[in-house]
Amino acid sequence: MESPESSYISSPDATPQQSESNKALDSGEVENPTTFIKFLVSNAAAGSVIGRGGSTINDFQSQSGARIQLSRNHEFFPGTSDRIIMISGKADEVLKATDLILQKLLSEIHSEDGIDADLRSKVRLVVPNSCCGAIIGKGGATIKSFIEDSQAGIKISPQDNGYLGLSDRLVTLTGSFEEQMRAIDLILSKLTEDHRYLQSMNAPFSYPGILFAGFHHVPYPYVLPPVGTSAYNAVSYGPNGVGAEIENSEEDRSYSITIGVADEHIGVVVGRGGRSIMEISQISGARIKISDRGDFLSGTSQRKVAITGSERAIRTAEAMILQKVASVSGR
């Protein structure tokens, strides 16, 4: 049986069609055009937005008239553990739904953390790199005017070339709820004027072909040195969601290493029902195989953990495994 959340997770087929936005522009609906906004929410916050049995998200959609979608569990924005929420519809509908969601999230923070929540809350918008120039403006004039108008802090992340295929950047807004909403209004109005932004409405929530990096690498003795085995094709997704094959690059060659993990710590690597090892594999892009019980590295009581994939995938998977082991070793 499907969980209540499954109706609201995204897929490329479920995203609004580009033709709808084009029709809106062609018909002269300039004052209230079709548009969308994406921002990040934690996994816990995503559950709060959905509500029991989907009650909250249904209510927000009814109140605003906008469509609200969330990325699936473990479909995170690269370099974070946060899911992506997308709101689409007419401009006023999108702003109304954003208002409802952010108020809901802010109330949750208030209930947990008290009166200082407003000062520490922030909104991180997901914006195509090709559209960030419109927000910045010539010599930074546009972003300066937005900051003065809204009184919110606005910071655009640098383009991260560490993630193959990543064409989005984060625009972080800080300040009070009213300041953040004013900044969102200004930014969304500017982005909606850019046809490239509307075209990116159809881009998938996930980032296929991207190998997540950025974890602290803990040195560990390899039993087998990395040995090139075969090349495979990676898929890079551009801002319009069109895939392009990148063949035989050095970064994409497949390697294999084996590390040792103490037998008593294998459980934390595998996780309940295999959840942890599946998550590590999904996030890193590596294939992970653990030896059977009693099959140890020679002269040790450590189980063999074979990791196969690109160099970056292996580094990421190894670091994630060692972080999990370190967390229980520390206790």
Short mmCIF file of C-alpha atoms in Angstrom, two decimals:
data_model
loop_
_atom_site.label_atom_id
_atom_site.label_comp_id
_atom_site.label_asym_id
_atom_site.label_seq_id
_atom_site.Cartn_x
_atom_site.Cartn_y
_atom_site.Cartn_z
CA MET A 1 0.00 0.00 0.00
CA GLU A 2 1.32 3.42 -0.90
CA SER A 3 2.16 5.82 1.90
CA PRO A 4 0.26 9.15 2.01
CA GLU A 5 3.46 10.89 0.98
CA SER A 6 3.72 9.00 -2.30
CA SER A 7 1.08 11.19 -3.91
CA TYR A 8 3.24 14.25 -3.46
CA ILE A 9 6.69 13.06 -4.40
CA SER A 10 8.02 14.18 -7.69
CA SER A 11 8.78 12.50 -10.96
CA PRO A 12 9.65 13.97 -14.35
CA ASP A 13 6.22 12.89 -15.61
CA ALA A 14 4.42 14.64 -12.79
CA THR A 15 5.98 18.05 -13.25
CA PRO A 16 3.93 20.83 -14.85
CA GLN A 17 4.26 20.98 -18.62
CA GLN A 18 6.37 23.71 -20.14
CA SER A 19 3.63 24.44 -22.67
CA GLU A 20 1.43 25.79 -19.86
CA SER A 21 3.96 28.48 -18.97
CA ASN A 22 4.44 29.36 -22.62
CA LYS A 23 0.68 29.64 -23.12
CA ALA A 24 0.48 32.00 -20.17
CA LEU A 25 3.16 34.24 -21.63
CA ASP A 26 1.69 34.11 -25.15
CA SER A 27 -1.77 35.05 -23.91
CA GLY A 28 -0.44 38.21 -22.29
CA GLU A 29 -0.91 37.20 -18.66
CA VAL A 30 1.91 39.50 -17.60
CA GLU A 31 0.52 40.72 -14.29
CA ASN A 32 -0.04 37.21 -12.93
CA PRO A 33 2.04 34.83 -15.07
CA THR A 34 2.55 31.12 -14.54
CA THR A 35 5.74 30.54 -12.57
CA PHE A 36 7.32 28.34 -9.91
CA ILE A 37 9.69 28.40 -6.98
CA LYS A 38 11.94 25.75 -5.44
CA PHE A 39 13.44 25.79 -1.97
CA LEU A 40 14.96 23.34 0.49
CA VAL A 41 13.33 21.69 3.48
CA SER A 42 14.70 19.15 5.91
CA ASN A 43 13.24 15.65 5.91
CA ALA A 44 11.45 16.38 9.20
CA ALA A 45 10.06 19.63 7.81
CA ALA A 46 8.86 17.82 4.69
CA GLY A 47 6.73 15.57 6.90
CA SER A 48 5.28 18.62 8.60
CA VAL A 49 4.36 20.15 5.24
CA ILE A 50 2.68 16.94 4.06
CA GLY A 51 0.76 16.30 7.27
CA ARG A 52 -1.01 13.18 8.40
CA GLY A 53 -2.50 11.44 5.40
CA GLY A 54 -1.53 14.42 3.24
CA SER A 55 -3.98 16.68 5.07
CA THR A 56 -1.67 19.70 5.38
CA ILE A 57 -0.42 19.76 1.81
CA ASN A 58 -3.96 19.25 0.51
CA ASP A 59 -5.14 22.17 2.62
CA PHE A 60 -2.31 24.41 1.38
CA GLN A 61 -3.05 23.52 -2.23
CA SER A 62 -6.74 24.25 -1.74
CA GLN A 63 -6.12 27.57 -0.03
CA SER A 64 -3.55 28.80 -2.55
CA GLY A 65 -4.60 27.18 -5.82
CA ALA A 66 -0.93 26.28 -6.41
CA ARG A 67 0.56 22.86 -6.99
CA ILE A 68 3.02 21.65 -4.33
CA GLN A 69 5.51 18.84 -4.95
CA LEU A 70 8.37 17.40 -2.92
CA SER A 71 11.38 15.35 -3.92
CA ARG A 72 11.39 11.75 -2.73
CA ASN A 73 13.04 10.46 0.41
CA HIS A 74 16.82 10.55 -0.12
CA GLU A 75 16.49 12.80 -3.19
CA PHE A 76 18.51 15.60 -1.65
CA PHE A 77 20.04 18.74 -3.07
CA PRO A 78 23.75 17.95 -3.68
CA GLY A 79 25.92 18.60 -0.64
CA THR A 80 22.95 18.70 1.74
CA SER A 81 20.54 16.32 3.45
CA ASP A 82 17.59 18.53 2.49
CA ARG A 83 14.74 17.73 0.14
CA ILE A 84 13.44 20.07 -2.55
CA ILE A 85 9.94 21.51 -2.51
CA MET A 86 8.50 23.03 -5.67
CA ILE A 87 5.45 25.27 -5.89
CA SER A 88 3.96 26.07 -9.29
CA GLY A 89 0.99 28.05 -10.55
CA LYS A 90 0.08 31.68 -11.08
CA ALA A 91 2.45 34.12 -9.38
CA ASP A 92 0.00 35.08 -6.64
CA GLU A 93 -0.85 31.41 -6.03
CA VAL A 94 2.83 30.52 -5.70
CA LEU A 95 3.42 33.35 -3.23
CA LYS A 96 0.34 32.36 -1.20
CA ALA A 97 1.47 28.72 -0.96
CA THR A 98 5.01 29.79 -0.07
CA ASP A 99 3.59 32.03 2.66
CA LEU A 100 1.55 29.16 4.11
CA ILE A 101 4.45 26.70 4.06
CA LEU A 102 7.02 29.06 5.55
CA GLN A 103 4.60 30.14 8.28
CA LYS A 104 4.02 26.48 9.09
CA LEU A 105 7.75 25.77 9.26
CA LEU A 106 8.40 28.89 11.32
CA SER A 107 5.70 27.92 13.82
CA GLU A 108 7.38 24.52 14.21
CA ILE A 109 10.72 26.21 14.92
CA HIS A 110 9.05 28.59 17.41
CA SER A 111 7.42 25.72 19.28
CA GLU A 112 10.77 23.94 19.60
CA ASP A 113 13.24 26.79 20.02
CA GLY A 114 11.36 29.78 21.39
CA ILE A 115 11.39 33.46 20.49
CA ASP A 116 14.81 33.52 18.79
CA ALA A 117 13.60 31.33 15.91
CA ASP A 118 12.89 34.32 13.66
CA LEU A 119 16.47 35.47 13.97
CA ARG A 120 17.90 32.10 12.97
CA SER A 121 15.45 31.02 10.30
CA LYS A 122 16.56 31.09 6.69
CA VAL A 123 15.14 30.13 3.32
CA ARG A 124 17.33 28.58 0.62
CA LEU A 125 15.94 28.99 -2.88
CA VAL A 126 17.12 26.70 -5.69
CA VAL A 127 17.85 28.84 -8.76
CA PRO A 128 19.38 27.81 -12.11
CA ASN A 129 22.89 29.16 -12.47
CA SER A 130 21.97 30.74 -15.81
CA CYS A 131 19.35 32.90 -14.06
CA CYS A 132 21.44 34.12 -11.13
CA GLY A 133 22.84 37.00 -13.17
CA ALA A 134 19.36 38.53 -13.36
CA ILE A 135 19.16 38.56 -9.55
CA ILE A 136 22.63 40.07 -9.20
CA GLY A 137 22.26 42.71 -11.90
CA LYS A 138 24.95 44.89 -13.43
CA GLY A 139 27.58 45.60 -10.82
CA GLY A 140 25.33 43.99 -8.19
CA ALA A 141 22.75 46.76 -8.57
CA THR A 142 19.69 44.48 -8.60
CA ILE A 143 20.57 42.42 -5.56
CA LYS A 144 21.49 45.57 -3.65
CA SER A 145 18.10 47.08 -4.44
CA PHE A 146 16.36 43.88 -3.32
CA ILE A 147 18.26 43.94 -0.02
CA GLU A 148 17.37 47.58 0.57
CA ASP A 149 13.72 47.06 -0.36
CA SER A 150 13.18 43.87 1.67
CA GLN A 151 15.72 44.44 4.47
CA ALA A 152 16.49 40.72 4.15
CA GLY A 153 19.94 39.25 3.80
CA ILE A 154 20.42 37.74 0.32
CA LYS A 155 23.42 35.57 -0.48
CA ILE A 156 24.01 33.58 -3.68
CA SER A 157 26.26 30.54 -3.42
CA PRO A 158 29.16 30.22 -5.87
CA GLN A 159 28.75 27.75 -8.69
CA ASP A 160 29.91 24.37 -7.39
CA ASN A 161 31.94 22.58 -10.05
CA GLY A 162 32.48 19.65 -7.69
CA TYR A 163 29.20 18.07 -8.75
CA LEU A 164 28.95 16.70 -12.27
CA GLY A 165 25.80 18.05 -13.93
CA LEU A 166 24.80 20.49 -11.19
CA SER A 167 23.41 23.63 -12.83
CA ASP A 168 21.61 25.11 -9.82
CA ARG A 169 22.78 27.44 -7.07
CA LEU A 170 21.33 28.31 -3.66
CA VAL A 171 20.03 31.79 -2.87
CA THR A 172 19.90 32.08 0.92
CA LEU A 173 17.50 34.58 2.51
CA THR A 174 17.77 35.63 6.15
CA GLY A 175 15.69 37.98 8.26
CA SER A 176 12.18 38.11 9.66
CA PHE A 177 9.35 36.25 7.99
CA GLU A 178 8.03 39.46 6.41
CA GLU A 179 11.49 40.40 5.12
CA GLN A 180 12.02 36.96 3.62
CA MET A 181 8.61 37.00 1.90
CA ARG A 182 9.28 40.43 0.43
CA ALA A 183 12.65 39.21 -0.89
CA ILE A 184 10.98 36.12 -2.39
CA ASP A 185 8.39 38.34 -4.10
CA LEU A 186 11.11 40.53 -5.63
CA ILE A 187 13.31 37.61 -6.70
CA LEU A 188 10.43 35.59 -8.14
CA SER A 189 9.19 38.59 -10.15
CA LYS A 190 12.65 39.05 -11.65
CA LEU A 191 13.13 35.34 -12.39
CA THR A 192 9.71 35.02 -14.04
CA GLU A 193 10.79 37.62 -16.60
CA ASP A 194 13.53 35.20 -17.75
CA HIS A 195 12.31 32.58 -20.25
CA ARG A 196 15.21 30.31 -19.23
CA TYR A 197 13.82 30.16 -15.71
CA LEU A 198 10.37 29.09 -16.92
CA GLN A 199 11.95 26.45 -19.16
CA SER A 200 13.69 24.93 -16.14
CA MET A 201 10.30 24.20 -14.55
CA ASN A 202 10.46 20.74 -16.14
CA ALA A 203 13.88 19.83 -14.75
CA PRO A 204 13.77 16.72 -12.53
CA PHE A 205 14.01 17.04 -8.76
CA SER A 206 16.79 14.50 -8.53
CA TYR A 207 20.26 15.04 -9.95
CA PRO A 208 21.10 11.86 -11.92
CA GLY A 209 24.79 11.43 -12.65
CA ILE A 210 25.84 13.58 -9.69
CA LEU A 211 28.15 11.95 -7.19
CA PHE A 212 27.75 13.62 -3.81
CA ALA A 213 31.04 14.69 -2.26
CA GLY A 214 32.12 16.99 0.52
CA PHE A 215 32.35 14.48 3.37
CA HIS A 216 35.45 14.51 5.54
CA HIS A 217 37.77 11.77 4.37
CA VAL A 218 39.23 9.66 7.18
CA PRO A 219 42.42 7.83 6.13
CA TYR A 220 42.13 4.04 6.25
CA PRO A 221 44.51 1.35 5.01
CA TYR A 222 43.34 -0.13 1.72
CA VAL A 223 43.71 -3.85 1.27
CA LEU A 224 43.57 -3.52 -2.51
CA PRO A 225 44.82 -0.42 -4.33
CA PRO A 226 42.43 1.21 -6.80
CA VAL A 227 42.67 -0.68 -10.07
CA GLY A 228 40.93 0.54 -13.24
CA THR A 229 38.48 -2.07 -14.48
CA SER A 230 36.14 -0.55 -17.02
CA ALA A 231 34.64 2.68 -18.25
CA TYR A 232 30.98 3.54 -18.10
CA ASN A 233 28.81 6.38 -19.33
CA ALA A 234 27.56 9.01 -16.89
CA VAL A 235 24.58 11.22 -17.58
CA SER A 236 24.76 14.96 -17.00
CA TYR A 237 21.55 16.94 -16.71
CA GLY A 238 21.53 20.52 -17.90
CA PRO A 239 19.14 23.29 -16.79
CA ASN A 240 16.45 22.08 -19.18
CA GLY A 241 16.63 18.52 -17.90
CA VAL A 242 18.12 17.14 -21.13
CA GLY A 243 20.64 14.38 -20.55
CA ALA A 244 24.00 14.21 -22.33
CA GLU A 245 26.36 11.27 -22.21
CA ILE A 246 29.92 11.83 -21.11
CA GLU A 247 31.97 8.91 -22.29
CA ASN A 248 35.22 7.45 -21.05
CA SER A 249 36.37 10.39 -18.91
CA GLU A 250 39.04 9.56 -16.34
CA GLU A 251 36.70 10.64 -13.55
CA ASP A 252 34.11 8.09 -14.65
CA ARG A 253 36.35 5.02 -14.70
CA SER A 254 35.31 2.26 -12.34
CA TYR A 255 37.62 1.16 -9.53
CA SER A 256 37.37 -1.21 -6.60
CA ILE A 257 38.83 -1.13 -3.09
CA THR A 258 38.29 -3.19 0.04
CA ILE A 259 38.35 -1.75 3.54
CA GLY A 260 37.94 -3.46 6.90
CA VAL A 261 35.19 -2.77 9.43
CA ALA A 262 35.10 -4.36 12.87
CA ASP A 263 32.53 -7.14 13.02
CA GLU A 264 30.66 -5.46 15.91
CA HIS A 265 30.23 -2.29 13.81
CA ILE A 266 28.84 -3.88 10.66
CA GLY A 267 25.30 -3.44 11.96
CA VAL A 268 25.53 0.36 11.95
CA VAL A 269 26.86 0.31 8.38
CA VAL A 270 24.04 -1.94 7.17
CA GLY A 271 21.29 -0.28 9.21
CA ARG A 272 17.84 -1.60 10.01
CA GLY A 273 16.53 -3.50 7.01
CA GLY A 274 19.62 -2.46 5.06
CA ARG A 275 18.53 1.19 5.11
CA SER A 276 21.95 2.70 5.90
CA ILE A 277 23.92 0.80 3.28
CA MET A 278 21.27 1.55 0.65
CA GLU A 279 21.45 5.26 1.52
CA ILE A 280 25.24 5.28 1.30
CA SER A 281 25.08 3.56 -2.08
CA GLN A 282 22.43 5.95 -3.41
CA ILE A 283 24.19 9.10 -2.24
CA SER A 284 27.71 8.09 -3.26
CA GLY A 285 26.86 6.25 -6.46
CA ALA A 286 29.11 3.35 -5.39
CA ARG A 287 28.29 -0.36 -5.14
CA ILE A 288 28.99 -1.82 -1.70
CA LYS A 289 29.34 -5.48 -0.76
CA ILE A 290 30.01 -6.80 2.74
CA SER A 291 31.59 -10.20 3.31
CA ASP A 292 29.70 -12.98 5.05
CA ARG A 293 29.99 -13.57 8.78
CA GLY A 294 33.33 -15.12 9.64
CA ASP A 295 34.92 -13.92 6.39
CA PHE A 296 37.50 -11.53 7.78
CA LEU A 297 40.51 -9.66 6.49
CA SER A 298 43.55 -11.85 6.96
CA GLY A 299 44.81 -11.77 10.54
CA THR A 300 41.97 -9.52 11.81
CA SER A 301 38.40 -9.69 13.09
CA GLN A 302 37.33 -7.11 10.53
CA ARG A 303 34.76 -7.86 7.87
CA LYS A 304 35.59 -7.03 4.25
CA VAL A 305 33.69 -4.11 2.74
CA ALA A 306 34.22 -3.93 -1.03
CA ILE A 307 33.41 -0.55 -2.64
CA THR A 308 33.19 -0.24 -6.42
CA GLY A 309 32.64 2.85 -8.55
CA SER A 310 34.38 6.03 -9.66
CA GLU A 311 37.15 7.48 -7.52
CA ARG A 312 34.79 10.16 -6.21
CA ALA A 313 32.05 7.62 -5.47
CA ILE A 314 34.49 5.44 -3.55
CA ARG A 315 35.83 8.36 -1.54
CA THR A 316 32.33 9.45 -0.62
CA ALA A 317 31.10 5.96 0.29
CA GLU A 318 34.21 5.21 2.34
CA ALA A 319 33.94 8.49 4.25
CA MET A 320 30.25 7.88 5.01
CA ILE A 321 30.97 4.35 6.23
CA LEU A 322 33.81 5.52 8.46
CA GLN A 323 31.69 8.34 9.84
CA LYS A 324 29.06 5.82 10.90
CA VAL A 325 31.69 3.60 12.49
CA ALA A 326 33.27 6.57 14.26
CA SER A 327 29.90 7.57 15.70
CA VAL A 328 29.51 4.24 17.52
CA SER A 329 33.22 3.94 18.34
CA GLY A 330 33.05 7.35 20.05
CA ARG A 331 30.17 6.22 22.20
#
